[in-house]
PDB file of C-alpha atoms in Angstrom:
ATOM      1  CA  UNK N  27      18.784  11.290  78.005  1.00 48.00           C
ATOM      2  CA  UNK N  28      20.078  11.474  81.394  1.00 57.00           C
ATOM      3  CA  UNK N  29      21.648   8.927  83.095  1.00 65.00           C
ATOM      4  CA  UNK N  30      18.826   8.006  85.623  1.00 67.00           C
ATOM      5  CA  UNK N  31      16.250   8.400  83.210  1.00 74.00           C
ATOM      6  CA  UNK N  32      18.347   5.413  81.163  1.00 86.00           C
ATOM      7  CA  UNK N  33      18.044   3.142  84.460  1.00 87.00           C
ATOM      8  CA  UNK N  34      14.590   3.772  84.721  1.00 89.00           C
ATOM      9  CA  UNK N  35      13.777   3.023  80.660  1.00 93.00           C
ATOM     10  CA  UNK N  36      16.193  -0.207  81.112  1.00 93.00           C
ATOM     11  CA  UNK N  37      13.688  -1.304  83.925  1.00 92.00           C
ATOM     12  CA  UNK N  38      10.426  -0.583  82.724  1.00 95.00           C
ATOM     13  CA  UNK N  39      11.442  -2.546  79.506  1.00 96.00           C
ATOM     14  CA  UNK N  40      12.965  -5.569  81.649  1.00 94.00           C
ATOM     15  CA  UNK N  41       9.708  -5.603  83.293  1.00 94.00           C
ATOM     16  CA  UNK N  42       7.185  -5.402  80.439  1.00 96.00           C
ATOM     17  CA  UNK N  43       9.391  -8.368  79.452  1.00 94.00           C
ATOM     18  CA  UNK N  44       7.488 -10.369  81.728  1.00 92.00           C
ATOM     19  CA  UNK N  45       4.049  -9.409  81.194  1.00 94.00           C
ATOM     20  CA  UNK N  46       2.082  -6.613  80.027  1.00 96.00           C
ATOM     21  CA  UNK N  47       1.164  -4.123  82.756  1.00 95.00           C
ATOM     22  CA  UNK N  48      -0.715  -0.820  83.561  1.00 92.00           C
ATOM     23  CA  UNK N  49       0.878   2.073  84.837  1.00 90.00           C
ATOM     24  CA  UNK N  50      -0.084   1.502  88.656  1.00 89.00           C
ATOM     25  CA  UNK N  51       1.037  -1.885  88.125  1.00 91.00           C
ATOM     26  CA  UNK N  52       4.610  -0.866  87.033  1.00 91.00           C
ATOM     27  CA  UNK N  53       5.310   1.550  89.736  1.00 88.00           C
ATOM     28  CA  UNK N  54       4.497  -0.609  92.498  1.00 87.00           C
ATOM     29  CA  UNK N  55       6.811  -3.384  90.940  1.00 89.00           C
ATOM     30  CA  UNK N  56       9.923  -0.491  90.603  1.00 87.00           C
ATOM     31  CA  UNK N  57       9.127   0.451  93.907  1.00 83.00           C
ATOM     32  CA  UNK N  58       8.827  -3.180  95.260  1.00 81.00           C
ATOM     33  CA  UNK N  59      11.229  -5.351  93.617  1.00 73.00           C
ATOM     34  CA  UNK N  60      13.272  -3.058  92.128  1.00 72.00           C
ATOM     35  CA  UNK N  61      14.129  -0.999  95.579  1.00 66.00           C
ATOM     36  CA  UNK N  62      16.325   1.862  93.672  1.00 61.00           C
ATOM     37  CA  UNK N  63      13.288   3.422  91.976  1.00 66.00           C
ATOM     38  CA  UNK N  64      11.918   3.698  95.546  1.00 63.00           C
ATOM     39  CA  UNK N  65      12.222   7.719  94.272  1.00 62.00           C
ATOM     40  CA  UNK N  66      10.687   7.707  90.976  1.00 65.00           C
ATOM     41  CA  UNK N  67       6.472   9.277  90.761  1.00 68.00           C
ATOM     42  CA  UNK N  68       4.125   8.714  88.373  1.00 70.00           C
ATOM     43  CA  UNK N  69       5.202  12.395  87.121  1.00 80.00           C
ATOM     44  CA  UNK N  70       8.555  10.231  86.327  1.00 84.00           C
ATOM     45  CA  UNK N  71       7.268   7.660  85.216  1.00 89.00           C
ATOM     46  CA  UNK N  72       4.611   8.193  82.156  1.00 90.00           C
ATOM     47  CA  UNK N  73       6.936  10.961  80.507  1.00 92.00           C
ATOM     48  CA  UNK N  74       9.427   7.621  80.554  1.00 93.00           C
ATOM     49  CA  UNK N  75       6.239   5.248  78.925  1.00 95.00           C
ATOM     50  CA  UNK N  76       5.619   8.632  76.408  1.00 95.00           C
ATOM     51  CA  UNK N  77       8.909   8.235  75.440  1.00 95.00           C
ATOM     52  CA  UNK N  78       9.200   4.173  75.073  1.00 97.00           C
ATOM     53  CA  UNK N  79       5.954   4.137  72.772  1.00 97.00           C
ATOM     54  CA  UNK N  80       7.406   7.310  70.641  1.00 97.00           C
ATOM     55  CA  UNK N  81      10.149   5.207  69.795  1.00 97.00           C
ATOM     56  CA  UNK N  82       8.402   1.987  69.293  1.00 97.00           C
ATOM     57  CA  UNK N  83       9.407   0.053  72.231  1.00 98.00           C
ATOM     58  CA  UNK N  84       5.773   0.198  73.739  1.00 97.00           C
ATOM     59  CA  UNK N  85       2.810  -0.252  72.660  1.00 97.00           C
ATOM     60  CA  UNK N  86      -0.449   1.087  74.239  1.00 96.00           C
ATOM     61  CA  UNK N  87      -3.559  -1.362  74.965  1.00 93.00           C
ATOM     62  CA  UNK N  88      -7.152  -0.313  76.299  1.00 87.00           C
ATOM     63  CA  UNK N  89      -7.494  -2.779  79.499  1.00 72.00           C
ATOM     64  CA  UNK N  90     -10.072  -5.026  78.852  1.00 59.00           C
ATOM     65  CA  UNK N  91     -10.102  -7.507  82.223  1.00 50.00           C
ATOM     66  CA  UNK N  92     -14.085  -8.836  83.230  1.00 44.00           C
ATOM     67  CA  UNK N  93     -13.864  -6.136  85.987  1.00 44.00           C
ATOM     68  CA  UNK N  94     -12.640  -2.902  83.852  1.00 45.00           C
ATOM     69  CA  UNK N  95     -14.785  -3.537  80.799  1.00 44.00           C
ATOM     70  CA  UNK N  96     -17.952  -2.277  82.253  1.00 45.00           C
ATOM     71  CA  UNK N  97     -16.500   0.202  84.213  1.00 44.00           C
ATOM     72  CA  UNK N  98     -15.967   3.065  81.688  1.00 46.00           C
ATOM     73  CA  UNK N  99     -19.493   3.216  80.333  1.00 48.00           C
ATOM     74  CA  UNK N 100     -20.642   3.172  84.038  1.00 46.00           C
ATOM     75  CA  UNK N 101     -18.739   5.506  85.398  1.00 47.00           C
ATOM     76  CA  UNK N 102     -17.025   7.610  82.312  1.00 50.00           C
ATOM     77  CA  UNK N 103     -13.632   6.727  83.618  1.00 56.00           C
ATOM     78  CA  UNK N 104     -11.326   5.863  80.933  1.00 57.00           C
ATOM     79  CA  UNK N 105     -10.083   2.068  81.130  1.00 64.00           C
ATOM     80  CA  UNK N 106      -6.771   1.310  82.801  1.00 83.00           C
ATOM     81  CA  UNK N 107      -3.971   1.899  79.746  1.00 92.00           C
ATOM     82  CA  UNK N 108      -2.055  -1.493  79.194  1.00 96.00           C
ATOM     83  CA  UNK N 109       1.541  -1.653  78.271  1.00 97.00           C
ATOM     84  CA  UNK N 110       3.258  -4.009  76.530  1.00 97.00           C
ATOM     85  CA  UNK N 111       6.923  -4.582  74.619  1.00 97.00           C
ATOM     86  CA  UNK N 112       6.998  -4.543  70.882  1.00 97.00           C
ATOM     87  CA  UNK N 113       8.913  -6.718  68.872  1.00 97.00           C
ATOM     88  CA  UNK N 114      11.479  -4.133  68.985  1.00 97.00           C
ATOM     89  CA  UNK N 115      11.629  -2.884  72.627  1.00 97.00           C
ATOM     90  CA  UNK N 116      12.378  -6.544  73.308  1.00 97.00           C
ATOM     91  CA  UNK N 117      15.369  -6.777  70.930  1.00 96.00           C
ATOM     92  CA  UNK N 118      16.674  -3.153  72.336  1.00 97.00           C
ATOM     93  CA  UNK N 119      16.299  -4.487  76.229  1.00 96.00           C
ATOM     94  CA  UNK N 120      18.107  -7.627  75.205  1.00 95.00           C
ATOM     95  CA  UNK N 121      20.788  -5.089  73.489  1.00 95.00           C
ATOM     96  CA  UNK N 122      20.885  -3.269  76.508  1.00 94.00           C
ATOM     97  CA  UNK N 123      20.786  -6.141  78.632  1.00 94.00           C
ATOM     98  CA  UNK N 124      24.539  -7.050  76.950  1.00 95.00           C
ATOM     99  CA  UNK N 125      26.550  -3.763  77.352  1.00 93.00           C
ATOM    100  CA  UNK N 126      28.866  -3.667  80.204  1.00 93.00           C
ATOM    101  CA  UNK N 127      30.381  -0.642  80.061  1.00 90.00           C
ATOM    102  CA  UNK N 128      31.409   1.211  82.684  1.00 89.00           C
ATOM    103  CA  UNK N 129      27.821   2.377  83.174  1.00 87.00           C
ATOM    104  CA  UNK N 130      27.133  -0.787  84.104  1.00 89.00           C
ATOM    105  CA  UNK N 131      28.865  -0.773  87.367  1.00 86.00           C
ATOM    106  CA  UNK N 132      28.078   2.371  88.570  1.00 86.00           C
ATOM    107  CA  UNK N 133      25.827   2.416  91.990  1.00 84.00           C
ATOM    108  CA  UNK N 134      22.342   2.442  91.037  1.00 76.00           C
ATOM    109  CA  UNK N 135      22.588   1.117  87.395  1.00 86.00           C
ATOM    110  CA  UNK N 136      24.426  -2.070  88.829  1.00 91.00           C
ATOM    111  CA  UNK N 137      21.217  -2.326  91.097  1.00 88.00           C
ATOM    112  CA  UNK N 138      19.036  -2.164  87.919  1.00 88.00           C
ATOM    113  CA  UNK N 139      21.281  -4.764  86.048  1.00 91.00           C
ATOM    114  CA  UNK N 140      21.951  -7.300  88.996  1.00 92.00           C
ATOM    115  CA  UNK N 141      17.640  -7.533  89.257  1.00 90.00           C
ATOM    116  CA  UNK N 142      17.911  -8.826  85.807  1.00 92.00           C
ATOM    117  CA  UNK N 143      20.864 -11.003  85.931  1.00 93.00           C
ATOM    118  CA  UNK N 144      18.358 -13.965  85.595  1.00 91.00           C
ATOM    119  CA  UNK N 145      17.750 -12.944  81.841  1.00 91.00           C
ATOM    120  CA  UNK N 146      21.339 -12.309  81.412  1.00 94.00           C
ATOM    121  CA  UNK N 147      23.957 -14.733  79.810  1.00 94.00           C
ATOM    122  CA  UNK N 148      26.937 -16.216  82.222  1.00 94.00           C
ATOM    123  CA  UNK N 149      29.780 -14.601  80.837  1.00 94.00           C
ATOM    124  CA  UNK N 150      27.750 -10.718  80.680  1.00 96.00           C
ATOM    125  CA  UNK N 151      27.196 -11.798  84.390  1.00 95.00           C
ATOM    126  CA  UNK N 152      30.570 -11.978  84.512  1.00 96.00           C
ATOM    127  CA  UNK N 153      31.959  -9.150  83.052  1.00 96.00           C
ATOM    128  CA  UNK N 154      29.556  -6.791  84.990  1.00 96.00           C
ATOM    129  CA  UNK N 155      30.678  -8.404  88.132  1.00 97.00           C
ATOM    130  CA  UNK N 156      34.218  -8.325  87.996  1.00 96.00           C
ATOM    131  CA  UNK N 157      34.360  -4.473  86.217  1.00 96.00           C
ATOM    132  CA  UNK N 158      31.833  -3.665  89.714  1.00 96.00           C
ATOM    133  CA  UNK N 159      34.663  -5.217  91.451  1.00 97.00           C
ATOM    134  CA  UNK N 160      37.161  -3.207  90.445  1.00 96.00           C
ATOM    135  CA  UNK N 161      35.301  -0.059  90.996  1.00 95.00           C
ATOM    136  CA  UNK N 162      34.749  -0.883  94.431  1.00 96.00           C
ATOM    137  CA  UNK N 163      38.142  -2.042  94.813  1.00 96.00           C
ATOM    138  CA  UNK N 164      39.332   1.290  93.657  1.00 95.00           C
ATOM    139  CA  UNK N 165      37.326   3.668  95.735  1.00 94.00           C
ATOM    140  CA  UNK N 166      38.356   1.582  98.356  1.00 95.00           C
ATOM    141  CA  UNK N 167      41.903   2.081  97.611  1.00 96.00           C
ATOM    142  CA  UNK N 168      40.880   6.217  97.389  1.00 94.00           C
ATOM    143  CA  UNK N 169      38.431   5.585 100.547  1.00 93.00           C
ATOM    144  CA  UNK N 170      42.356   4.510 102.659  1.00 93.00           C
ATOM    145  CA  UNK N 171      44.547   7.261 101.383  1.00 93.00           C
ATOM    146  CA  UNK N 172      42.242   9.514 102.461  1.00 91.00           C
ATOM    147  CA  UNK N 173      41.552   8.153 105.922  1.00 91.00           C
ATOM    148  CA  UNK N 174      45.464   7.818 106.085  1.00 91.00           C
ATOM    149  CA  UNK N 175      45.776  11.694 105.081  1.00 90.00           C
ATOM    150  CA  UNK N 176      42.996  12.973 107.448  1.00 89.00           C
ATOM    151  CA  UNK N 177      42.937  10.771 110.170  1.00 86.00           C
ATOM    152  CA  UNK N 178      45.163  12.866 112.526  1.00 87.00           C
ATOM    153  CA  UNK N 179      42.394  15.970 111.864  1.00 89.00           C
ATOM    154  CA  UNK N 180      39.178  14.157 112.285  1.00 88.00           C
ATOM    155  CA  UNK N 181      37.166  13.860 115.213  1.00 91.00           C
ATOM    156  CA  UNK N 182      35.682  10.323 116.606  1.00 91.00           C
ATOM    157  CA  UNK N 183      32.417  10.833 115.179  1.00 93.00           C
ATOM    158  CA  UNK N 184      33.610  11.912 111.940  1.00 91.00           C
ATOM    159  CA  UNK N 185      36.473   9.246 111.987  1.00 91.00           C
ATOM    160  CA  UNK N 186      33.839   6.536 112.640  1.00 92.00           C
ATOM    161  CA  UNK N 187      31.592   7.975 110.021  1.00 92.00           C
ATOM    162  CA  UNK N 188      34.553   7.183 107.533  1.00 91.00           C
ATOM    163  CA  UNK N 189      35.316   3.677 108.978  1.00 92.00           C
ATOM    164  CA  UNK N 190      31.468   2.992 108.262  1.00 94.00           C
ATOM    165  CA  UNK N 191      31.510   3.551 104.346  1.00 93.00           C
ATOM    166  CA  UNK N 192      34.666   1.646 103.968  1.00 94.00           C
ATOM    167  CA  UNK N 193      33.508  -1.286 106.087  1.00 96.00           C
ATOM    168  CA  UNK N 194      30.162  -1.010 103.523  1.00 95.00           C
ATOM    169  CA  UNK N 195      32.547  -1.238 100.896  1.00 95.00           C
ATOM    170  CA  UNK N 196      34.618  -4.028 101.897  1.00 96.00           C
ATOM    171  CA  UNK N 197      31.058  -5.878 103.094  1.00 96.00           C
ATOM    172  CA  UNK N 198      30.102  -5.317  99.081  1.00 96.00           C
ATOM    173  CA  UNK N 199      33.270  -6.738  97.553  1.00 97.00           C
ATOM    174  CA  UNK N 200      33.070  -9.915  99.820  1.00 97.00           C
ATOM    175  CA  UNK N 201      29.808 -10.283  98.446  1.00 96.00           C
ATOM    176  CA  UNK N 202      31.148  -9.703  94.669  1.00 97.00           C
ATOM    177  CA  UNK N 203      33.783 -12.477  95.125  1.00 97.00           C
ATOM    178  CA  UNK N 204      31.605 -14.783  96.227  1.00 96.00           C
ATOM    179  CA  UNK N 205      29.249 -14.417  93.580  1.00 96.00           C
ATOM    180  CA  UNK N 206      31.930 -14.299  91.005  1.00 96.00           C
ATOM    181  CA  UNK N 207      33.416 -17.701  92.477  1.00 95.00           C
ATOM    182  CA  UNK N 208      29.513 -19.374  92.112  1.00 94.00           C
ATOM    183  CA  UNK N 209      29.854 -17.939  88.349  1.00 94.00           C
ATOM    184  CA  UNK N 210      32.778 -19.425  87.876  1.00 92.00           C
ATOM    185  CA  UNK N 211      31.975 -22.952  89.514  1.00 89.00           C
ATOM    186  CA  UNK N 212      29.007 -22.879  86.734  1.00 85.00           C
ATOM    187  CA  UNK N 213      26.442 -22.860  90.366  1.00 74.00           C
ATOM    188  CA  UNK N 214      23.167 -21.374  89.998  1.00 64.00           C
ATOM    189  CA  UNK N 215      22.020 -18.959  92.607  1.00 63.00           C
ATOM    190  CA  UNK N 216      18.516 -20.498  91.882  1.00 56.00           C
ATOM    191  CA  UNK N 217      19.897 -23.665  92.354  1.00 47.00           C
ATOM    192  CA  UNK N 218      21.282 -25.054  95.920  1.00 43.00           C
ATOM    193  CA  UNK N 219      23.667 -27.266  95.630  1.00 42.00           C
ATOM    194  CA  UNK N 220      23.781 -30.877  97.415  1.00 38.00           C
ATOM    195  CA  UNK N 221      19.852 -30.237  98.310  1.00 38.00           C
ATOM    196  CA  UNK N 222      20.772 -27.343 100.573  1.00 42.00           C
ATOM    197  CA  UNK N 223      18.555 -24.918 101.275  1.00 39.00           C
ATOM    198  CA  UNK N 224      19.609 -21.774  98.795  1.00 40.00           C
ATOM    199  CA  UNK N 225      21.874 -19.267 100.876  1.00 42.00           C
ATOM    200  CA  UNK N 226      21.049 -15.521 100.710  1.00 41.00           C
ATOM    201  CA  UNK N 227      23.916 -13.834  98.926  1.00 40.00           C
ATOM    202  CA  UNK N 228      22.229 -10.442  98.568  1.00 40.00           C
ATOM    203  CA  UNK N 229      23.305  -9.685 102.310  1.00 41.00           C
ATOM    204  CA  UNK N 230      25.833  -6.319 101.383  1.00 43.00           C
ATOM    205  CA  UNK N 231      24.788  -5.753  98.071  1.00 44.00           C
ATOM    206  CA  UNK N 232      22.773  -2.339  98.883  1.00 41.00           C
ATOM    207  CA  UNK N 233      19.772  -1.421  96.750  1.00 41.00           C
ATOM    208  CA  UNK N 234      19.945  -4.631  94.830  1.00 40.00           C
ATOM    209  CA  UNK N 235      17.037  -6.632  96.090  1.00 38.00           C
ATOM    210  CA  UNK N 236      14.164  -5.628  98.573  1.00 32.00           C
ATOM    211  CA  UNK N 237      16.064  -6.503 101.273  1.00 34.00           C
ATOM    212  CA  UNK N 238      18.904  -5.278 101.168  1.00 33.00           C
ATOM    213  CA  UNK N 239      17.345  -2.025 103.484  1.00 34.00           C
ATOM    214  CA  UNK N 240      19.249  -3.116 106.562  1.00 37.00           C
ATOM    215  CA  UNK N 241      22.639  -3.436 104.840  1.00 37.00           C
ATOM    216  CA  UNK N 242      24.138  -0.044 104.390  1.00 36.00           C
ATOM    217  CA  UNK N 243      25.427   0.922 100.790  1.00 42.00           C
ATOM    218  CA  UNK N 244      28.636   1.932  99.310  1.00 41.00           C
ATOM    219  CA  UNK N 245      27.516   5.444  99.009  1.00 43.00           C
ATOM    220  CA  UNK N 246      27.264   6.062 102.599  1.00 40.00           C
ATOM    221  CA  UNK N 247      28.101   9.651 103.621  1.00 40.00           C
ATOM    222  CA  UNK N 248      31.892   8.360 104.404  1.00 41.00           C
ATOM    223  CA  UNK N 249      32.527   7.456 100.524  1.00 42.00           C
ATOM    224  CA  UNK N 250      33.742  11.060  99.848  1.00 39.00           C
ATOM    225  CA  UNK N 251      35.220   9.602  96.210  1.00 41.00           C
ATOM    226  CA  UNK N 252      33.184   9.523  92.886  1.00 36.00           C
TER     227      UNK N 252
END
């Protein structure tokens, strides 16, 4: 299973969590709240359902809403196909929701994660957050001795280009320490504090949250590092 495949199974099952859905139902939520599956078709999709209900995760159910149950006979469309999380597909996600491995902080599956992070205990929070940290604090590191190295040979556009994905960087860890300093105060990002209107701390954590478009990402075209 490849990696991105894994994100998108993670998801789907931290989704169906929720409620039950339909197909249609699930991609517009990936695409929607989840904005890192903006990507993924239905042709990625249902092979990734397939393979959740093979393995027991899933379970299939005919829709049977007011408006879909006379529909098939009428029409001889098939109803809508309802999915919803076994038993065990919910103790796998909540298995999966607990690893923080170095997978964990990688680009896209920290996106995934982070959209959960509601369902996910303080101190998982926590690791995840401070190992994402530390990645970004390294490329950053790699991201300056390379600008030191090359400086003298690049041009303006290029140099600015480079200045660009480390100032996304920086933006991101900002961002991280902040939210690490709330985790460690015991604050609740659901919560304000004092009866303060709740501050959006998303701002420079790219592909995280539906908003998050305008803020540029760490893996702008000047992060040359992997």
């Amino acid at each position: 299973m490849s990696r991105r495949s894994g994100i998108l199974e993670f998801a789907v099952l931290g989704l169906l969590r929720e409620s039950p859905m339909h197909g249609y139902e699930l991609r517009k939520r990936l695409n929607t709240s989840l904005g890192v599956f903006r990507a993924f078709s239905y042709g990625t999709l249902y092979p990734c359902l397939k393979t959740l209900v093979a393995n027991g995760w899933l379970i299939e159910e005919a829709g049977n809403t007011p408006e879909e149950a006379p529909a098939a006979p009428l029409t001889g469309r098939r109803a809508k196909i309802v999915y919803r999380l076994t038993a065990e597909g919910k103790e796998h996600f909540e298995e999966l929701l607990s690893q923080t491995g170095p997978d964990a902080y990688e680009d896209e599956h920290f996106a995934a994660r982070f959209a959960f992070f509601g369902q996910t205990s303080r101190d998982v929070r926590m690791r995840v957050l401070e190992g994402r940290r530390s990645r970004l604090e390294e490329r950053l590191e790699k991201m300056r001795a390379s600008l030191a190295r090359t400086r003298e040979r690049l041009d303006d556009y290029t140099l600015e280009l480079q200045r660009h994905g480390m100032e996304s960087v920086e933006r991101e860890v900002r961002w991280l320490n902040e939210l690490i300093e709330s985790e460690r105060a015991g604050r609740d990002l659901k919560s304000p504090a004092h009866g303060e209107p709740a501050r959006d701390t998303t701002e420079g954590a790219p592909g995280v949250l539906p908003r998050t478009g305008d803020a540029p990402g760490p893996d702008t075209p000047g992060d040359t590092t992997t």
